[in-house]
PDB file of C-alpha atoms in Angstrom:
ATOM      1  CA  MET U   4       0.000   0.000   0.000  1.00  0.00           C
ATOM      2  CA  SER U   5       1.406   3.413  -0.959  1.00  0.00           C
ATOM      3  CA  SER U   6       1.980   6.076   1.691  1.00  0.00           C
ATOM      4  CA  VAL U   7      -0.571   8.312  -0.048  1.00  0.00           C
ATOM      5  CA  THR U   8      -3.228   5.583   0.039  1.00  0.00           C
ATOM      6  CA  TYR U   9      -2.409   4.754   3.647  1.00  0.00           C
ATOM      7  CA  GLY U  10      -2.654   8.424   4.609  1.00  0.00           C
ATOM      8  CA  PHE U  11      -6.023   8.723   2.891  1.00  0.00           C
ATOM      9  CA  LEU U  12      -7.355   5.642   4.646  1.00  0.00           C
ATOM     10  CA  ALA U  13      -6.094   6.852   8.021  1.00  0.00           C
ATOM     11  CA  ALA U  14      -7.753  10.232   7.522  1.00  0.00           C
ATOM     12  CA  THR U  15     -10.991   8.541   6.467  1.00  0.00           C
ATOM     13  CA  ILE U  16     -11.021   6.318   9.550  1.00  0.00           C
ATOM     14  CA  LEU U  17     -10.338   9.323  11.818  1.00  0.00           C
ATOM     15  CA  SER U  18     -13.198  11.204  10.152  1.00  0.00           C
ATOM     16  CA  LEU U  19     -15.582   8.268  10.626  1.00  0.00           C
ATOM     17  CA  LEU U  20     -14.635   7.967  14.308  1.00  0.00           C
ATOM     18  CA  ALA U  21     -15.234  11.660  14.807  1.00  0.00           C
ATOM     19  CA  SER U  22     -18.616  11.394  13.074  1.00  0.00           C
ATOM     20  CA  ALA U  23     -19.555   8.482  15.337  1.00  0.00           C
ATOM     21  CA  ALA U  24     -18.749  10.589  18.396  1.00  0.00           C
ATOM     22  CA  TYR U  25     -20.869  13.459  17.118  1.00  0.00           C
ATOM     23  CA  ALA U  26     -23.727  11.019  16.510  1.00  0.00           C
ATOM     24  CA  GLN U  27     -23.704   9.762  20.097  1.00  0.00           C
ATOM     25  CA  LEU U  28     -23.018  12.964  22.019  1.00  0.00           C
ATOM     26  CA  SER U  29     -25.968  15.291  22.494  1.00  0.00           C
ATOM     27  CA  PRO U  30     -26.608  18.691  24.089  1.00  0.00           C
ATOM     28  CA  ALA U  31     -29.709  17.149  25.683  1.00  0.00           C
ATOM     29  CA  PHE U  32     -27.915  14.142  27.168  1.00  0.00           C
ATOM     30  CA  TYR U  33     -28.780  15.129  30.766  1.00  0.00           C
ATOM     31  CA  ALA U  34     -32.115  16.796  29.999  1.00  0.00           C
ATOM     32  CA  ARG U  35     -34.024  14.305  32.165  1.00  0.00           C
ATOM     33  CA  THR U  36     -31.356  12.972  34.516  1.00  0.00           C
ATOM     34  CA  CYS U  37     -29.791  16.319  35.533  1.00  0.00           C
ATOM     35  CA  PRO U  38     -31.848  19.171  34.080  1.00  0.00           C
ATOM     36  CA  ASN U  39     -30.137  21.905  36.117  1.00  0.00           C
ATOM     37  CA  LEU U  40     -26.593  20.849  35.183  1.00  0.00           C
ATOM     38  CA  GLN U  41     -25.705  23.836  33.024  1.00  0.00           C
ATOM     39  CA  THR U  42     -27.115  26.285  35.553  1.00  0.00           C
ATOM     40  CA  ILE U  43     -25.043  24.688  38.327  1.00  0.00           C
ATOM     41  CA  VAL U  44     -21.815  24.799  36.289  1.00  0.00           C
ATOM     42  CA  GLY U  45     -22.484  28.305  34.977  1.00  0.00           C
ATOM     43  CA  SER U  46     -23.200  29.725  38.418  1.00  0.00           C
ATOM     44  CA  ALA U  47     -20.065  28.189  39.906  1.00  0.00           C
ATOM     45  CA  MET U  48     -17.883  29.436  37.038  1.00  0.00           C
ATOM     46  CA  ALA U  49     -19.317  32.939  37.283  1.00  0.00           C
ATOM     47  CA  GLN U  50     -18.254  33.082  40.927  1.00  0.00           C
ATOM     48  CA  VAL U  51     -14.782  31.734  40.145  1.00  0.00           C
ATOM     49  CA  VAL U  52     -14.081  34.109  37.240  1.00  0.00           C
ATOM     50  CA  ARG U  53     -15.399  37.084  39.193  1.00  0.00           C
ATOM     51  CA  GLN U  54     -12.969  36.314  42.022  1.00  0.00           C
ATOM     52  CA  GLU U  55      -9.989  35.475  39.796  1.00  0.00           C
ATOM     53  CA  PRO U  56     -10.306  36.101  36.044  1.00  0.00           C
ATOM     54  CA  ARG U  57      -7.075  34.231  35.323  1.00  0.00           C
ATOM     55  CA  MET U  58      -8.687  31.030  36.622  1.00  0.00           C
ATOM     56  CA  GLY U  59     -11.006  31.169  33.630  1.00  0.00           C
ATOM     57  CA  ALA U  60      -7.974  30.897  31.365  1.00  0.00           C
ATOM     58  CA  SER U  61      -6.658  28.032  33.492  1.00  0.00           C
ATOM     59  CA  ILE U  62      -9.889  26.055  33.048  1.00  0.00           C
ATOM     60  CA  ILE U  63      -9.741  26.520  29.272  1.00  0.00           C
ATOM     61  CA  ARG U  64      -6.165  25.227  29.310  1.00  0.00           C
ATOM     62  CA  LEU U  65      -7.141  22.316  31.560  1.00  0.00           C
ATOM     63  CA  PHE U  66      -9.720  21.220  28.977  1.00  0.00           C
ATOM     64  CA  PHE U  67      -7.182  21.479  26.143  1.00  0.00           C
ATOM     65  CA  HIS U  68      -4.627  19.431  28.063  1.00  0.00           C
ATOM     66  CA  ASP U  69      -7.256  16.805  28.797  1.00  0.00           C
ATOM     67  CA  CYS U  70      -8.498  16.409  25.233  1.00  0.00           C
ATOM     68  CA  PHE U  71      -5.033  16.214  23.655  1.00  0.00           C
ATOM     69  CA  VAL U  72      -4.084  13.185  25.768  1.00  0.00           C
ATOM     70  CA  ASN U  73      -6.161  10.108  24.912  1.00  0.00           C
ATOM     71  CA  GLY U  74      -9.231  12.250  24.248  1.00  0.00           C
ATOM     72  CA  CYS U  75     -11.667  14.264  26.371  1.00  0.00           C
ATOM     73  CA  ASP U  76     -12.022  11.768  29.212  1.00  0.00           C
ATOM     74  CA  ALA U  77     -11.031  13.738  32.333  1.00  0.00           C
ATOM     75  CA  SER U  78      -7.864  11.650  32.648  1.00  0.00           C
ATOM     76  CA  VAL U  79      -5.915  14.842  33.389  1.00  0.00           C
ATOM     77  CA  LEU U  80      -7.843  15.174  36.666  1.00  0.00           C
ATOM     78  CA  LEU U  81      -6.688  11.837  38.089  1.00  0.00           C
ATOM     79  CA  ASP U  82      -4.161  11.871  40.929  1.00  0.00           C
ATOM     80  CA  ASP U  83      -1.229   9.472  40.827  1.00  0.00           C
ATOM     81  CA  THR U  84      -1.607   6.152  42.613  1.00  0.00           C
ATOM     82  CA  PRO U  85       0.944   3.517  43.653  1.00  0.00           C
ATOM     83  CA  THR U  86       0.217   1.700  40.395  1.00  0.00           C
ATOM     84  CA  MET U  87      -0.362   4.648  38.027  1.00  0.00           C
ATOM     85  CA  ILE U  88       1.680   7.703  37.149  1.00  0.00           C
ATOM     86  CA  GLY U  89      -0.823  10.097  35.635  1.00  0.00           C
ATOM     87  CA  GLU U  90      -0.731  13.348  33.691  1.00  0.00           C
ATOM     88  CA  LYS U  91      -0.553  15.993  36.408  1.00  0.00           C
ATOM     89  CA  ASN U  92       3.237  15.901  36.635  1.00  0.00           C
ATOM     90  CA  ALA U  93       3.953  15.545  32.924  1.00  0.00           C
ATOM     91  CA  ALA U  94       6.348  18.060  31.418  1.00  0.00           C
ATOM     92  CA  GLY U  95       3.622  20.394  30.159  1.00  0.00           C
ATOM     93  CA  ASN U  96       1.542  20.207  33.349  1.00  0.00           C
ATOM     94  CA  ALA U  97       3.772  20.062  36.429  1.00  0.00           C
ATOM     95  CA  ASN U  98       3.763  23.272  38.497  1.00  0.00           C
ATOM     96  CA  SER U  99       1.743  24.844  35.708  1.00  0.00           C
ATOM     97  CA  LEU U 100      -1.684  23.331  35.100  1.00  0.00           C
ATOM     98  CA  ARG U 101      -4.270  24.548  37.613  1.00  0.00           C
ATOM     99  CA  GLY U 102      -7.996  24.619  38.288  1.00  0.00           C
ATOM    100  CA  TYR U 103      -8.385  21.105  39.669  1.00  0.00           C
ATOM    101  CA  GLN U 104     -10.035  22.408  42.821  1.00  0.00           C
ATOM    102  CA  VAL U 105     -12.532  24.373  40.735  1.00  0.00           C
ATOM    103  CA  ILE U 106     -13.686  21.213  38.969  1.00  0.00           C
ATOM    104  CA  ASP U 107     -13.793  19.416  42.345  1.00  0.00           C
ATOM    105  CA  ALA U 108     -16.095  22.097  43.745  1.00  0.00           C
ATOM    106  CA  ILE U 109     -18.401  22.025  40.733  1.00  0.00           C
ATOM    107  CA  LYS U 110     -18.480  18.221  40.823  1.00  0.00           C
ATOM    108  CA  SER U 111     -19.601  18.359  44.478  1.00  0.00           C
ATOM    109  CA  ARG U 112     -22.478  20.659  43.571  1.00  0.00           C
ATOM    110  CA  VAL U 113     -23.471  18.478  40.643  1.00  0.00           C
ATOM    111  CA  GLU U 114     -23.331  15.308  42.760  1.00  0.00           C
ATOM    112  CA  ALA U 115     -25.585  16.926  45.349  1.00  0.00           C
ATOM    113  CA  ALA U 116     -28.149  17.554  42.637  1.00  0.00           C
ATOM    114  CA  CYS U 117     -27.690  14.457  40.452  1.00  0.00           C
ATOM    115  CA  ARG U 118     -25.922  11.554  42.122  1.00  0.00           C
ATOM    116  CA  SER U 119     -23.627   9.398  39.947  1.00  0.00           C
ATOM    117  CA  THR U 120     -24.962  10.906  36.743  1.00  0.00           C
ATOM    118  CA  VAL U 121     -22.649  13.524  35.221  1.00  0.00           C
ATOM    119  CA  SER U 122     -19.075  12.780  34.176  1.00  0.00           C
ATOM    120  CA  CYS U 123     -16.111  14.902  35.165  1.00  0.00           C
ATOM    121  CA  ALA U 124     -15.285  15.079  31.447  1.00  0.00           C
ATOM    122  CA  ASP U 125     -18.612  16.771  30.696  1.00  0.00           C
ATOM    123  CA  ILE U 126     -18.251  19.134  33.641  1.00  0.00           C
ATOM    124  CA  LEU U 127     -14.848  20.218  32.327  1.00  0.00           C
ATOM    125  CA  ALA U 128     -16.253  20.728  28.821  1.00  0.00           C
ATOM    126  CA  LEU U 129     -19.059  22.925  30.161  1.00  0.00           C
ATOM    127  CA  ALA U 130     -16.765  24.838  32.519  1.00  0.00           C
ATOM    128  CA  SER U 131     -14.344  25.692  29.715  1.00  0.00           C
ATOM    129  CA  ARG U 132     -17.179  27.019  27.534  1.00  0.00           C
ATOM    130  CA  ASP U 133     -18.471  29.126  30.415  1.00  0.00           C
ATOM    131  CA  ALA U 134     -14.967  30.437  31.131  1.00  0.00           C
ATOM    132  CA  VAL U 135     -14.643  31.717  27.570  1.00  0.00           C
ATOM    133  CA  THR U 136     -18.061  33.360  27.644  1.00  0.00           C
ATOM    134  CA  LEU U 137     -17.540  34.959  31.056  1.00  0.00           C
ATOM    135  CA  LEU U 138     -14.264  36.485  29.853  1.00  0.00           C
ATOM    136  CA  GLY U 139     -16.062  38.109  26.929  1.00  0.00           C
ATOM    137  CA  GLY U 140     -15.665  35.426  24.280  1.00  0.00           C
ATOM    138  CA  PRO U 141     -18.217  33.442  22.281  1.00  0.00           C
ATOM    139  CA  SER U 142     -20.596  30.776  23.491  1.00  0.00           C
ATOM    140  CA  TRP U 143     -21.481  27.478  21.826  1.00  0.00           C
ATOM    141  CA  THR U 144     -23.620  24.410  22.373  1.00  0.00           C
ATOM    142  CA  VAL U 145     -21.640  21.770  24.260  1.00  0.00           C
ATOM    143  CA  LEU U 146     -22.344  18.207  23.197  1.00  0.00           C
ATOM    144  CA  LEU U 147     -22.568  15.929  26.240  1.00  0.00           C
ATOM    145  CA  GLY U 148     -22.418  12.257  27.097  1.00  0.00           C
ATOM    146  CA  ARG U 149     -18.700  11.684  27.668  1.00  0.00           C
ATOM    147  CA  ARG U 150     -17.642   9.211  30.318  1.00  0.00           C
ATOM    148  CA  ASP U 151     -14.548   9.297  32.517  1.00  0.00           C
ATOM    149  CA  ALA U 152     -11.340   7.350  32.082  1.00  0.00           C
ATOM    150  CA  ARG U 153     -10.258   4.972  34.833  1.00  0.00           C
ATOM    151  CA  THR U 154      -6.571   5.576  34.204  1.00  0.00           C
ATOM    152  CA  ALA U 155      -4.120   8.208  32.984  1.00  0.00           C
ATOM    153  CA  SER U 156      -0.638   8.236  31.467  1.00  0.00           C
ATOM    154  CA  MET U 157       2.263  10.594  32.018  1.00  0.00           C
ATOM    155  CA  ALA U 158       4.000   9.114  28.966  1.00  0.00           C
ATOM    156  CA  ALA U 159       0.984   9.903  26.787  1.00  0.00           C
ATOM    157  CA  ALA U 160       0.894  13.478  28.082  1.00  0.00           C
ATOM    158  CA  ASN U 161       4.595  13.981  27.407  1.00  0.00           C
ATOM    159  CA  ALA U 162       4.152  12.627  23.877  1.00  0.00           C
ATOM    160  CA  ASN U 163       1.023  14.559  22.910  1.00  0.00           C
ATOM    161  CA  LEU U 164       1.049  17.994  24.539  1.00  0.00           C
ATOM    162  CA  PRO U 165       2.638  20.666  22.297  1.00  0.00           C
ATOM    163  CA  PRO U 166       5.580  22.338  24.050  1.00  0.00           C
ATOM    164  CA  ALA U 167       6.110  26.090  23.825  1.00  0.00           C
ATOM    165  CA  THR U 168       9.188  25.424  21.683  1.00  0.00           C
ATOM    166  CA  ASP U 169       7.221  23.800  18.837  1.00  0.00           C
ATOM    167  CA  GLY U 170       7.604  25.219  15.350  1.00  0.00           C
ATOM    168  CA  ILE U 171       4.711  25.636  12.945  1.00  0.00           C
ATOM    169  CA  ASN U 172       5.240  22.297  11.199  1.00  0.00           C
ATOM    170  CA  ASN U 173       5.218  20.390  14.483  1.00  0.00           C
ATOM    171  CA  LEU U 174       2.122  22.257  15.621  1.00  0.00           C
ATOM    172  CA  ILE U 175       0.280  21.446  12.401  1.00  0.00           C
ATOM    173  CA  SER U 176       1.301  17.803  12.719  1.00  0.00           C
ATOM    174  CA  ARG U 177       0.207  17.506  16.366  1.00  0.00           C
ATOM    175  CA  PHE U 178      -3.165  19.097  15.695  1.00  0.00           C
ATOM    176  CA  SER U 179      -3.701  17.091  12.525  1.00  0.00           C
ATOM    177  CA  ALA U 180      -3.174  13.896  14.514  1.00  0.00           C
ATOM    178  CA  LYS U 181      -6.203  14.945  16.595  1.00  0.00           C
ATOM    179  CA  GLY U 182      -8.368  15.702  13.562  1.00  0.00           C
ATOM    180  CA  LEU U 183      -7.799  19.469  13.800  1.00  0.00           C
ATOM    181  CA  ASP U 184      -6.668  21.535  10.822  1.00  0.00           C
ATOM    182  CA  LEU U 185      -4.666  24.757  10.442  1.00  0.00           C
ATOM    183  CA  ARG U 186      -7.755  26.892  10.979  1.00  0.00           C
ATOM    184  CA  ASP U 187      -8.526  25.044  14.214  1.00  0.00           C
ATOM    185  CA  LEU U 188      -4.917  25.402  15.362  1.00  0.00           C
ATOM    186  CA  THR U 189      -4.848  29.140  14.699  1.00  0.00           C
ATOM    187  CA  ALA U 190      -8.243  29.775  16.276  1.00  0.00           C
ATOM    188  CA  LEU U 191      -7.618  27.629  19.362  1.00  0.00           C
ATOM    189  CA  SER U 192      -4.282  29.351  19.925  1.00  0.00           C
ATOM    190  CA  GLY U 193      -6.333  32.513  20.351  1.00  0.00           C
ATOM    191  CA  ALA U 194      -7.178  31.258  23.847  1.00  0.00           C
ATOM    192  CA  HIS U 195      -3.792  32.777  24.695  1.00  0.00           C
ATOM    193  CA  THR U 196      -5.554  36.132  24.641  1.00  0.00           C
ATOM    194  CA  VAL U 197      -6.192  35.387  28.329  1.00  0.00           C
ATOM    195  CA  GLY U 198      -4.014  33.938  31.060  1.00  0.00           C
ATOM    196  CA  ALA U 199      -0.302  33.996  31.807  1.00  0.00           C
ATOM    197  CA  ALA U 200       2.837  31.999  31.083  1.00  0.00           C
ATOM    198  CA  ARG U 201       5.831  31.093  33.215  1.00  0.00           C
ATOM    199  CA  CYS U 202       9.329  32.386  32.551  1.00  0.00           C
ATOM    200  CA  ILE U 203      10.622  28.870  31.881  1.00  0.00           C
ATOM    201  CA  ASN U 204       8.295  28.673  28.872  1.00  0.00           C
ATOM    202  CA  PHE U 205       8.971  32.067  27.298  1.00  0.00           C
ATOM    203  CA  ARG U 206      12.669  32.458  28.179  1.00  0.00           C
ATOM    204  CA  PRO U 207      13.958  30.693  25.020  1.00  0.00           C
ATOM    205  CA  HIS U 208      11.850  32.975  22.817  1.00  0.00           C
ATOM    206  CA  ILE U 209      12.749  36.348  24.297  1.00  0.00           C
ATOM    207  CA  TYR U 210      16.455  35.531  24.578  1.00  0.00           C
ATOM    208  CA  GLY U 211      17.061  33.283  21.597  1.00  0.00           C
ATOM    209  CA  ASP U 212      14.692  34.182  18.754  1.00  0.00           C
ATOM    210  CA  SER U 213      15.150  36.990  16.259  1.00  0.00           C
ATOM    211  CA  ASN U 214      11.463  37.542  15.436  1.00  0.00           C
ATOM    212  CA  VAL U 215      10.729  39.421  18.670  1.00  0.00           C
ATOM    213  CA  ASP U 216      10.070  43.122  19.096  1.00  0.00           C
ATOM    214  CA  PRO U 217      13.142  44.409  21.036  1.00  0.00           C
ATOM    215  CA  GLY U 218      11.158  46.583  23.434  1.00  0.00           C
ATOM    216  CA  PHE U 219       8.749  43.757  24.174  1.00  0.00           C
ATOM    217  CA  ALA U 220      11.665  41.402  24.866  1.00  0.00           C
ATOM    218  CA  MET U 221      13.474  43.917  27.051  1.00  0.00           C
ATOM    219  CA  PHE U 222      10.542  44.317  29.423  1.00  0.00           C
ATOM    220  CA  ARG U 223      10.020  40.546  29.699  1.00  0.00           C
ATOM    221  CA  LYS U 224      13.707  40.024  30.435  1.00  0.00           C
ATOM    222  CA  ARG U 225      13.240  42.071  33.599  1.00  0.00           C
ATOM    223  CA  ILE U 226      10.684  39.477  34.712  1.00  0.00           C
ATOM    224  CA  CYS U 227      12.584  36.472  33.420  1.00  0.00           C
ATOM    225  CA  PRO U 228      16.364  36.306  34.020  1.00  0.00           C
ATOM    226  CA  ALA U 229      18.503  34.598  31.404  1.00  0.00           C
ATOM    227  CA  ALA U 230      19.945  32.019  33.790  1.00  0.00           C
ATOM    228  CA  ALA U 231      18.118  28.707  33.757  1.00  0.00           C
ATOM    229  CA  GLY U 232      16.474  27.957  37.087  1.00  0.00           C
ATOM    230  CA  VAL U 233      16.296  31.605  38.117  1.00  0.00           C
ATOM    231  CA  GLY U 234      12.756  32.925  38.236  1.00  0.00           C
ATOM    232  CA  ASP U 235      11.386  29.970  36.285  1.00  0.00           C
ATOM    233  CA  SER U 236       7.903  30.389  37.770  1.00  0.00           C
ATOM    234  CA  ASN U 237       7.686  34.157  37.322  1.00  0.00           C
ATOM    235  CA  LEU U 238       4.505  34.969  35.428  1.00  0.00           C
ATOM    236  CA  THR U 239       3.631  37.486  32.751  1.00  0.00           C
ATOM    237  CA  PRO U 240       0.407  37.810  30.718  1.00  0.00           C
ATOM    238  CA  LEU U 241       0.260  36.019  27.386  1.00  0.00           C
ATOM    239  CA  ASP U 242      -1.579  39.079  26.068  1.00  0.00           C
ATOM    240  CA  SER U 243      -0.311  42.217  27.779  1.00  0.00           C
ATOM    241  CA  THR U 244      -2.970  44.456  26.209  1.00  0.00           C
ATOM    242  CA  SER U 245      -6.071  42.871  27.775  1.00  0.00           C
ATOM    243  CA  PRO U 246      -5.021  39.760  29.728  1.00  0.00           C
ATOM    244  CA  ASN U 247      -8.465  39.172  31.252  1.00  0.00           C
ATOM    245  CA  ARG U 248     -10.522  39.881  28.138  1.00  0.00           C
ATOM    246  CA  PHE U 249     -11.224  37.267  25.453  1.00  0.00           C
ATOM    247  CA  ASP U 250     -10.615  39.327  22.327  1.00  0.00           C
ATOM    248  CA  VAL U 251      -8.402  39.532  19.221  1.00  0.00           C
ATOM    249  CA  SER U 252      -5.488  41.491  20.715  1.00  0.00           C
ATOM    250  CA  TYR U 253      -3.460  38.251  20.800  1.00  0.00           C
ATOM    251  CA  TYR U 254      -3.392  38.247  16.998  1.00  0.00           C
ATOM    252  CA  ARG U 255      -2.505  41.929  16.843  1.00  0.00           C
ATOM    253  CA  ASP U 256       0.382  41.191  19.193  1.00  0.00           C
ATOM    254  CA  LEU U 257       1.606  38.449  16.849  1.00  0.00           C
ATOM    255  CA  MET U 258       1.599  40.883  13.917  1.00  0.00           C
ATOM    256  CA  ALA U 259       3.712  43.263  16.020  1.00  0.00           C
ATOM    257  CA  ARG U 260       6.146  40.423  16.909  1.00  0.00           C
ATOM    258  CA  ARG U 261       4.904  40.446  20.492  1.00  0.00           C
ATOM    259  CA  GLY U 262       3.925  36.810  20.872  1.00  0.00           C
ATOM    260  CA  LEU U 263       5.135  35.646  24.272  1.00  0.00           C
ATOM    261  CA  LEU U 264       5.897  32.035  23.374  1.00  0.00           C
ATOM    262  CA  HIS U 265       7.932  30.711  20.478  1.00  0.00           C
ATOM    263  CA  SER U 266       4.941  28.588  19.458  1.00  0.00           C
ATOM    264  CA  ASP U 267       2.706  31.682  19.472  1.00  0.00           C
ATOM    265  CA  GLN U 268       4.926  33.728  17.193  1.00  0.00           C
ATOM    266  CA  GLU U 269       5.270  30.769  14.826  1.00  0.00           C
ATOM    267  CA  LEU U 270       1.676  31.469  13.762  1.00  0.00           C
ATOM    268  CA  PHE U 271       2.837  34.738  12.234  1.00  0.00           C
ATOM    269  CA  ASN U 272       6.316  34.190  10.892  1.00  0.00           C
ATOM    270  CA  ASN U 273       6.002  34.115   7.093  1.00  0.00           C
ATOM    271  CA  GLY U 274       4.216  30.794   7.316  1.00  0.00           C
ATOM    272  CA  PRO U 275       0.889  29.148   6.436  1.00  0.00           C
ATOM    273  CA  ALA U 276      -1.085  30.676   9.320  1.00  0.00           C
ATOM    274  CA  ASP U 277      -0.201  34.302   8.525  1.00  0.00           C
ATOM    275  CA  GLY U 278      -3.417  34.913   6.585  1.00  0.00           C
ATOM    276  CA  LEU U 279      -5.610  33.616   9.393  1.00  0.00           C
ATOM    277  CA  VAL U 280      -3.780  35.753  11.945  1.00  0.00           C
ATOM    278  CA  ARG U 281      -4.426  38.811   9.770  1.00  0.00           C
ATOM    279  CA  LEU U 282      -8.085  37.847   9.423  1.00  0.00           C
ATOM    280  CA  TYR U 283      -8.683  37.349  13.142  1.00  0.00           C
ATOM    281  CA  SER U 284      -6.745  40.483  14.111  1.00  0.00           C
ATOM    282  CA  SER U 285      -9.302  42.638  12.299  1.00  0.00           C
ATOM    283  CA  ASN U 286     -12.423  40.484  12.407  1.00  0.00           C
ATOM    284  CA  GLY U 287     -13.583  39.479  15.872  1.00  0.00           C
ATOM    285  CA  ARG U 288     -16.702  37.823  14.498  1.00  0.00           C
ATOM    286  CA  ALA U 289     -14.643  35.479  12.313  1.00  0.00           C
ATOM    287  CA  PHE U 290     -12.428  34.598  15.258  1.00  0.00           C
ATOM    288  CA  ASN U 291     -15.361  33.942  17.589  1.00  0.00           C
ATOM    289  CA  THR U 292     -17.081  31.746  15.012  1.00  0.00           C
ATOM    290  CA  ASP U 293     -13.961  29.718  14.234  1.00  0.00           C
ATOM    291  CA  PHE U 294     -12.929  29.426  17.879  1.00  0.00           C
ATOM    292  CA  ALA U 295     -16.339  28.107  18.923  1.00  0.00           C
ATOM    293  CA  ALA U 296     -16.355  25.586  16.065  1.00  0.00           C
ATOM    294  CA  ALA U 297     -12.822  24.441  16.918  1.00  0.00           C
ATOM    295  CA  MET U 298     -13.728  23.974  20.588  1.00  0.00           C
ATOM    296  CA  VAL U 299     -16.620  21.721  19.583  1.00  0.00           C
ATOM    297  CA  LYS U 300     -14.278  19.707  17.362  1.00  0.00           C
ATOM    298  CA  MET U 301     -11.662  19.462  20.097  1.00  0.00           C
ATOM    299  CA  GLY U 302     -14.311  18.473  22.628  1.00  0.00           C
ATOM    300  CA  ASN U 303     -15.141  15.484  20.485  1.00  0.00           C
ATOM    301  CA  ILE U 304     -11.655  13.965  20.340  1.00  0.00           C
ATOM    302  CA  SER U 305     -12.029  10.271  21.228  1.00  0.00           C
ATOM    303  CA  PRO U 306     -14.696  10.544  23.952  1.00  0.00           C
ATOM    304  CA  LEU U 307     -15.547   7.474  26.011  1.00  0.00           C
ATOM    305  CA  LEU U 308     -19.152   6.585  25.230  1.00  0.00           C
ATOM    306  CA  GLY U 309     -21.860   4.123  26.208  1.00  0.00           C
ATOM    307  CA  SER U 310     -20.490   1.544  28.621  1.00  0.00           C
ATOM    308  CA  ALA U 311     -16.844   2.610  28.243  1.00  0.00           C
ATOM    309  CA  GLY U 312     -15.165   4.224  31.234  1.00  0.00           C
ATOM    310  CA  GLU U 313     -17.292   5.287  34.200  1.00  0.00           C
ATOM    311  CA  ILE U 314     -18.972   8.212  35.937  1.00  0.00           C
ATOM    312  CA  ARG U 315     -16.466   9.108  38.643  1.00  0.00           C
ATOM    313  CA  LEU U 316     -17.818  10.180  42.012  1.00  0.00           C
ATOM    314  CA  ASN U 317     -14.524  11.944  42.734  1.00  0.00           C
ATOM    315  CA  CYS U 318     -12.791  13.522  39.745  1.00  0.00           C
ATOM    316  CA  ARG U 319      -9.366  12.832  41.260  1.00  0.00           C
ATOM    317  CA  GLN U 320      -9.719   9.048  41.508  1.00  0.00           C
ATOM    318  CA  ALA U 321     -11.377   6.123  39.781  1.00  0.00           C
ATOM    319  CA  ASN U 322     -14.363   4.613  41.552  1.00  0.00           C
TER     320      ASN U 322
END
């Protein structure tokens, strides 16, 4: 079999699997069994984002890091056990990923209303949508019916999560492997219009890359010393213009060579995503539409359905 034929068949199979997931997930999945679910999640998220807007960005990132590792199955929420090393301490998550306690609190409220009914995976999907909306971004209909994984894998997380050092070709390849195209990649990266990054992740870009605005780099160097291990956890906003507002300033920053991460600036570096960055920078409606569509697609990466997995009572451990 030729590589072209094999690639076509692989893409066809991935498309069919994605279609099957869409067919089985439904926005009305809990209409009878937990009719107040979305109100419970929305109310809890509104309180969280009001108290700490950055936590909204953290929940969005938590959902992304879940879906990119063995699908949207809440595996990222599992604590390590004596027999399982999970995802929380993987390279892209350790001392960085946050929001676990937020999902725990929402899960407790949901369990009080609807015992053993709603998966942690669905709660995370709803919470991430609400986070975007509460920060001023678009809303969308979340398809529901995912079940929770019983196990997690640090090795899978290390292999699948895109590091901040990725170039555009690696990013395209990683997203393509999940059924997401260049438009999805560019739109989803727009989530970096909110939240913050650690020095250890943006140090290589501001000190080593040439496609950085000098003034932008100079200010970040004050926050992030050149020496490895010094100030690694120091934070700075991914979007310095409006770090708590879900808007298109991220793309305008990229056009001004003010992307904080190497992987951010790769989206506007004389490459295939340049046109989309230009589009989103001047057309918030196009960005909102594409971002919402990409979040639905990402939310349907390899969900556990039917009798697969379980409905965890505690998001941090298997039943």
